Amino acid sequence: MTYTELSDSDLVAGYNKGNVGCFNEIYNRYWAILYRHALRMLHDEYASQDVVQETFHSLIRHGNIQETIPLRLLLYTTIRNRIINDYRRGKVREKYLASLRTHTPVADCTDNQVRERELQRLIETEISRLPERMRLTFELSRKQHFDYKTIAEQTRTSTETVRKQIHNAIRILRTKLSYF
């Protein structure tokens, strides 16, 4: 009689007596079924493979399989519990990382805010130093979000002049603020 012809309870009894062939048959018989079950729950091929491998590894570590519980039920329950435990560990990990994010970057956040305010102040200073018409054109474009045509109508210039003034203003500001 080959291992494939044995019932689950006979395979479990043989495995509990130390027969490696019985374990191999259990593995071959249930690996694909458990993998599909885990895949339905996890929607991740690699995580599903890991869960199934860990399940069989835990059987080896324990050495014996309870003969009072049907093998199929034991394996499905083990897979489900392992997935639930992994999910819980992941949630705990996410909470921990979230708490680190809320506590750790306070100094960085404050430092970034100070730098941002300083940069904003320097930008405003450099904008105020632009020639009057160029400054007005630039502010209408960047602060009021007007298009070239609207700016040209308000300043009574051509759209090409508006485009050149904005281009020149950006070039000047880039040069003055290049160290940032």
PDB file of C-alpha atoms in Angstrom:
ATOM      1  CA  MET A   1       0.000   0.000   0.000  1.00  0.00           C
ATOM      2  CA  THR A   2       1.371   3.449  -0.920  1.00  0.00           C
ATOM      3  CA  TYR A   3       1.040   6.613   1.128  1.00  0.00           C
ATOM      4  CA  THR A   4      -1.401   8.137  -1.367  1.00  0.00           C
ATOM      5  CA  GLU A   5      -3.879   5.351  -0.573  1.00  0.00           C
ATOM      6  CA  LEU A   6      -3.791   6.007   3.189  1.00  0.00           C
ATOM      7  CA  SER A   7      -6.525   7.993   4.909  1.00  0.00           C
ATOM      8  CA  ASP A   8      -5.743  11.201   6.749  1.00  0.00           C
ATOM      9  CA  SER A   9      -6.050   9.506  10.128  1.00  0.00           C
ATOM     10  CA  ASP A  10      -3.628   6.750   9.041  1.00  0.00           C
ATOM     11  CA  LEU A  11      -1.166   9.388   7.793  1.00  0.00           C
ATOM     12  CA  VAL A  12      -1.385  11.256  11.099  1.00  0.00           C
ATOM     13  CA  ALA A  13      -0.853   8.037  13.070  1.00  0.00           C
ATOM     14  CA  GLY A  14       2.136   7.144  10.882  1.00  0.00           C
ATOM     15  CA  TYR A  15       3.619  10.635  11.225  1.00  0.00           C
ATOM     16  CA  ASN A  16       3.202  10.521  14.997  1.00  0.00           C
ATOM     17  CA  LYS A  17       5.215   7.262  14.982  1.00  0.00           C
ATOM     18  CA  GLY A  18       8.036   9.053  13.131  1.00  0.00           C
ATOM     19  CA  ASN A  19       7.304   7.996   9.546  1.00  0.00           C
ATOM     20  CA  VAL A  20       8.646  10.811   7.347  1.00  0.00           C
ATOM     21  CA  GLY A  21       6.848   9.397   4.301  1.00  0.00           C
ATOM     22  CA  CYS A  22       3.520  10.073   6.010  1.00  0.00           C
ATOM     23  CA  PHE A  23       4.475  13.697   6.543  1.00  0.00           C
ATOM     24  CA  ASN A  24       5.547  14.007   2.912  1.00  0.00           C
ATOM     25  CA  GLU A  25       2.154  12.692   1.802  1.00  0.00           C
ATOM     26  CA  ILE A  26       0.331  15.119   4.115  1.00  0.00           C
ATOM     27  CA  TYR A  27       2.415  17.921   2.640  1.00  0.00           C
ATOM     28  CA  ASN A  28       1.807  16.847  -0.960  1.00  0.00           C
ATOM     29  CA  ARG A  29      -1.897  16.284  -0.344  1.00  0.00           C
ATOM     30  CA  TYR A  30      -2.634  19.604   1.377  1.00  0.00           C
ATOM     31  CA  TRP A  31      -0.049  22.149   0.236  1.00  0.00           C
ATOM     32  CA  ALA A  32      -1.944  23.348  -2.861  1.00  0.00           C
ATOM     33  CA  ILE A  33      -5.320  23.334  -1.101  1.00  0.00           C
ATOM     34  CA  LEU A  34      -3.978  25.353   1.838  1.00  0.00           C
ATOM     35  CA  TYR A  35      -2.164  27.713  -0.510  1.00  0.00           C
ATOM     36  CA  ARG A  36      -5.395  28.501  -2.392  1.00  0.00           C
ATOM     37  CA  HIS A  37      -7.211  28.985   0.904  1.00  0.00           C
ATOM     38  CA  ALA A  38      -4.533  31.386   2.164  1.00  0.00           C
ATOM     39  CA  LEU A  39      -4.466  33.189  -1.184  1.00  0.00           C
ATOM     40  CA  ARG A  40      -8.223  33.822  -0.976  1.00  0.00           C
ATOM     41  CA  MET A  41      -7.707  35.388   2.430  1.00  0.00           C
ATOM     42  CA  LEU A  42      -4.505  37.328   1.794  1.00  0.00           C
ATOM     43  CA  HIS A  43      -4.586  38.152  -1.934  1.00  0.00           C
ATOM     44  CA  ASP A  44      -0.788  37.897  -1.922  1.00  0.00           C
ATOM     45  CA  GLU A  45       1.042  34.941  -3.461  1.00  0.00           C
ATOM     46  CA  TYR A  46       4.254  35.242  -1.460  1.00  0.00           C
ATOM     47  CA  ALA A  47       2.520  35.812   1.873  1.00  0.00           C
ATOM     48  CA  SER A  48       0.258  32.826   1.167  1.00  0.00           C
ATOM     49  CA  GLN A  49       3.237  30.598   0.406  1.00  0.00           C
ATOM     50  CA  ASP A  50       4.929  31.757   3.602  1.00  0.00           C
ATOM     51  CA  VAL A  51       1.865  31.042   5.722  1.00  0.00           C
ATOM     52  CA  VAL A  52       1.531  27.519   4.320  1.00  0.00           C
ATOM     53  CA  GLN A  53       5.237  26.800   4.779  1.00  0.00           C
ATOM     54  CA  GLU A  54       5.112  28.110   8.357  1.00  0.00           C
ATOM     55  CA  THR A  55       2.106  25.893   9.035  1.00  0.00           C
ATOM     56  CA  PHE A  56       3.935  22.760   7.924  1.00  0.00           C
ATOM     57  CA  HIS A  57       7.053  23.905   9.733  1.00  0.00           C
ATOM     58  CA  SER A  58       5.056  24.227  12.956  1.00  0.00           C
ATOM     59  CA  LEU A  59       3.827  20.628  12.493  1.00  0.00           C
ATOM     60  CA  ILE A  60       7.430  19.482  12.298  1.00  0.00           C
ATOM     61  CA  ARG A  61       8.418  21.559  15.341  1.00  0.00           C
ATOM     62  CA  HIS A  62       5.613  20.119  17.465  1.00  0.00           C
ATOM     63  CA  GLY A  63       6.457  16.594  16.420  1.00  0.00           C
ATOM     64  CA  ASN A  64       2.963  15.203  16.891  1.00  0.00           C
ATOM     65  CA  ILE A  65      -0.383  15.952  15.317  1.00  0.00           C
ATOM     66  CA  GLN A  66      -3.518  15.599  17.429  1.00  0.00           C
ATOM     67  CA  GLU A  67      -5.317  12.494  16.227  1.00  0.00           C
ATOM     68  CA  THR A  68      -8.654  13.541  17.725  1.00  0.00           C
ATOM     69  CA  ILE A  69      -9.072  16.482  15.325  1.00  0.00           C
ATOM     70  CA  PRO A  70      -9.586  15.806  11.603  1.00  0.00           C
ATOM     71  CA  LEU A  71      -6.371  16.715   9.755  1.00  0.00           C
ATOM     72  CA  ARG A  72      -8.110  18.966   7.216  1.00  0.00           C
ATOM     73  CA  LEU A  73      -9.791  20.953  10.018  1.00  0.00           C
ATOM     74  CA  LEU A  74      -6.530  21.245  11.947  1.00  0.00           C
ATOM     75  CA  LEU A  75      -4.645  22.558   8.909  1.00  0.00           C
ATOM     76  CA  TYR A  76      -7.358  25.040   7.881  1.00  0.00           C
ATOM     77  CA  THR A  77      -7.649  26.315  11.463  1.00  0.00           C
ATOM     78  CA  THR A  78      -3.887  26.645  11.758  1.00  0.00           C
ATOM     79  CA  ILE A  79      -3.730  28.630   8.504  1.00  0.00           C
ATOM     80  CA  ARG A  80      -6.590  30.901   9.567  1.00  0.00           C
ATOM     81  CA  ASN A  81      -5.084  31.542  13.014  1.00  0.00           C
ATOM     82  CA  ARG A  82      -1.658  32.223  11.551  1.00  0.00           C
ATOM     83  CA  ILE A  83      -3.148  34.773   9.119  1.00  0.00           C
ATOM     84  CA  ILE A  84      -5.097  36.443  11.928  1.00  0.00           C
ATOM     85  CA  ASN A  85      -1.977  36.601  14.123  1.00  0.00           C
ATOM     86  CA  ASP A  86       0.082  38.058  11.255  1.00  0.00           C
ATOM     87  CA  TYR A  87      -2.649  40.627  10.649  1.00  0.00           C
ATOM     88  CA  ARG A  88      -2.676  41.602  14.333  1.00  0.00           C
ATOM     89  CA  ARG A  89       1.114  41.863  14.419  1.00  0.00           C
ATOM     90  CA  GLY A  90       0.941  44.046  11.331  1.00  0.00           C
ATOM     91  CA  LYS A  91      -1.611  46.316  12.997  1.00  0.00           C
ATOM     92  CA  VAL A  92       0.562  46.603  16.103  1.00  0.00           C
ATOM     93  CA  ARG A  93       3.563  47.382  13.875  1.00  0.00           C
ATOM     94  CA  GLU A  94       1.568  50.045  11.999  1.00  0.00           C
ATOM     95  CA  LYS A  95       0.458  51.648  15.276  1.00  0.00           C
ATOM     96  CA  TYR A  96       4.020  51.646  16.532  1.00  0.00           C
ATOM     97  CA  LEU A  97       5.341  53.214  13.328  1.00  0.00           C
ATOM     98  CA  ALA A  98       2.541  55.787  13.377  1.00  0.00           C
ATOM     99  CA  SER A  99       3.397  56.721  16.950  1.00  0.00           C
ATOM    100  CA  LEU A 100       7.044  57.060  15.947  1.00  0.00           C
ATOM    101  CA  ARG A 101       6.043  59.342  13.080  1.00  0.00           C
ATOM    102  CA  THR A 102       3.983  61.543  15.373  1.00  0.00           C
ATOM    103  CA  HIS A 103       6.654  61.801  18.072  1.00  0.00           C
ATOM    104  CA  THR A 104       9.971  61.735  16.235  1.00  0.00           C
ATOM    105  CA  PRO A 105       9.587  64.295  13.469  1.00  0.00           C
ATOM    106  CA  VAL A 106       8.441  67.108  15.773  1.00  0.00           C
ATOM    107  CA  ALA A 107      11.944  68.569  15.828  1.00  0.00           C
ATOM    108  CA  ASP A 108      12.353  67.987  12.091  1.00  0.00           C
ATOM    109  CA  CYS A 109       8.933  69.486  11.425  1.00  0.00           C
ATOM    110  CA  THR A 110       9.723  72.574  13.477  1.00  0.00           C
ATOM    111  CA  ASP A 111      13.096  72.915  11.795  1.00  0.00           C
ATOM    112  CA  ASN A 112      11.471  72.549   8.373  1.00  0.00           C
ATOM    113  CA  GLN A 113       8.840  75.130   9.284  1.00  0.00           C
ATOM    114  CA  VAL A 114      11.522  77.605  10.346  1.00  0.00           C
ATOM    115  CA  ARG A 115      13.459  77.028   7.131  1.00  0.00           C
ATOM    116  CA  GLU A 116      10.295  77.340   5.070  1.00  0.00           C
ATOM    117  CA  ARG A 117       9.385  80.651   6.738  1.00  0.00           C
ATOM    118  CA  GLU A 118      12.924  81.926   6.220  1.00  0.00           C
ATOM    119  CA  LEU A 119      12.854  80.945   2.558  1.00  0.00           C
ATOM    120  CA  GLN A 120       9.435  82.552   2.113  1.00  0.00           C
ATOM    121  CA  ARG A 121      10.728  85.766   3.709  1.00  0.00           C
ATOM    122  CA  LEU A 122      13.781  85.776   1.395  1.00  0.00           C
ATOM    123  CA  ILE A 123      11.581  85.178  -1.646  1.00  0.00           C
ATOM    124  CA  GLU A 124       9.313  88.070  -0.667  1.00  0.00           C
ATOM    125  CA  THR A 125      12.349  90.313  -0.125  1.00  0.00           C
ATOM    126  CA  GLU A 126      13.769  89.445  -3.533  1.00  0.00           C
ATOM    127  CA  ILE A 127      10.388  89.931  -5.217  1.00  0.00           C
ATOM    128  CA  SER A 128      10.133  93.404  -3.663  1.00  0.00           C
ATOM    129  CA  ARG A 129      13.554  94.252  -5.142  1.00  0.00           C
ATOM    130  CA  LEU A 130      12.407  93.504  -8.701  1.00  0.00           C
ATOM    131  CA  PRO A 131      11.720  96.481 -11.001  1.00  0.00           C
ATOM    132  CA  GLU A 132       8.203  97.835 -10.379  1.00  0.00           C
ATOM    133  CA  ARG A 133       6.486  96.633 -13.585  1.00  0.00           C
ATOM    134  CA  MET A 134       8.240  93.256 -13.459  1.00  0.00           C
ATOM    135  CA  ARG A 135       7.249  92.828  -9.784  1.00  0.00           C
ATOM    136  CA  LEU A 136       3.625  93.757 -10.517  1.00  0.00           C
ATOM    137  CA  THR A 137       3.474  91.360 -13.479  1.00  0.00           C
ATOM    138  CA  PHE A 138       5.104  88.549 -11.481  1.00  0.00           C
ATOM    139  CA  GLU A 139       2.763  89.015  -8.498  1.00  0.00           C
ATOM    140  CA  LEU A 140      -0.317  89.045 -10.720  1.00  0.00           C
ATOM    141  CA  SER A 141       0.874  85.815 -12.292  1.00  0.00           C
ATOM    142  CA  ARG A 142       2.057  83.917  -9.207  1.00  0.00           C
ATOM    143  CA  LYS A 143      -0.041  85.331  -6.381  1.00  0.00           C
ATOM    144  CA  GLN A 144      -3.277  86.273  -8.148  1.00  0.00           C
ATOM    145  CA  HIS A 145      -2.976  83.378 -10.628  1.00  0.00           C
ATOM    146  CA  PHE A 146      -3.948  85.535 -13.607  1.00  0.00           C
ATOM    147  CA  ASP A 147      -3.138  84.342 -17.107  1.00  0.00           C
ATOM    148  CA  TYR A 148      -0.893  86.338 -19.461  1.00  0.00           C
ATOM    149  CA  LYS A 149      -3.793  87.850 -21.376  1.00  0.00           C
ATOM    150  CA  THR A 150      -5.478  89.200 -18.210  1.00  0.00           C
ATOM    151  CA  ILE A 151      -2.188  90.618 -16.925  1.00  0.00           C
ATOM    152  CA  ALA A 152      -1.531  92.235 -20.307  1.00  0.00           C
ATOM    153  CA  GLU A 153      -4.944  93.914 -20.199  1.00  0.00           C
ATOM    154  CA  GLN A 154      -4.438  95.170 -16.633  1.00  0.00           C
ATOM    155  CA  THR A 155      -0.918  96.479 -17.230  1.00  0.00           C
ATOM    156  CA  ARG A 156      -1.715  97.684 -20.769  1.00  0.00           C
ATOM    157  CA  THR A 157       1.145  95.731 -22.334  1.00  0.00           C
ATOM    158  CA  SER A 158       1.357  92.886 -24.808  1.00  0.00           C
ATOM    159  CA  THR A 159       1.158  89.250 -23.734  1.00  0.00           C
ATOM    160  CA  GLU A 160       4.670  88.750 -25.115  1.00  0.00           C
ATOM    161  CA  THR A 161       5.964  91.492 -22.789  1.00  0.00           C
ATOM    162  CA  VAL A 162       4.181  89.845 -19.863  1.00  0.00           C
ATOM    163  CA  ARG A 163       5.728  86.497 -20.748  1.00  0.00           C
ATOM    164  CA  LYS A 164       9.232  88.012 -20.957  1.00  0.00           C
ATOM    165  CA  GLN A 165       8.845  89.899 -17.673  1.00  0.00           C
ATOM    166  CA  ILE A 166       7.726  86.765 -15.817  1.00  0.00           C
ATOM    167  CA  HIS A 167      10.538  84.763 -17.419  1.00  0.00           C
ATOM    168  CA  ASN A 168      13.101  87.399 -16.422  1.00  0.00           C
ATOM    169  CA  ALA A 169      11.679  87.662 -12.896  1.00  0.00           C
ATOM    170  CA  ILE A 170      11.996  83.884 -12.422  1.00  0.00           C
ATOM    171  CA  ARG A 171      15.547  83.967 -13.794  1.00  0.00           C
ATOM    172  CA  ILE A 172      16.506  86.778 -11.393  1.00  0.00           C
ATOM    173  CA  LEU A 173      14.911  85.035  -8.407  1.00  0.00           C
ATOM    174  CA  ARG A 174      16.623  81.746  -9.232  1.00  0.00           C
ATOM    175  CA  THR A 175      19.990  83.483  -9.341  1.00  0.00           C
ATOM    176  CA  LYS A 176      19.421  85.354  -6.079  1.00  0.00           C
ATOM    177  CA  LEU A 177      18.070  82.266  -4.262  1.00  0.00           C
ATOM    178  CA  SER A 178      20.385  79.678  -5.823  1.00  0.00           C
ATOM    179  CA  TYR A 179      22.004  78.778  -2.505  1.00  0.00           C
ATOM    180  CA  PHE A 180      18.670  77.293  -1.351  1.00  0.00           C
TER     181      PHE A 180
END
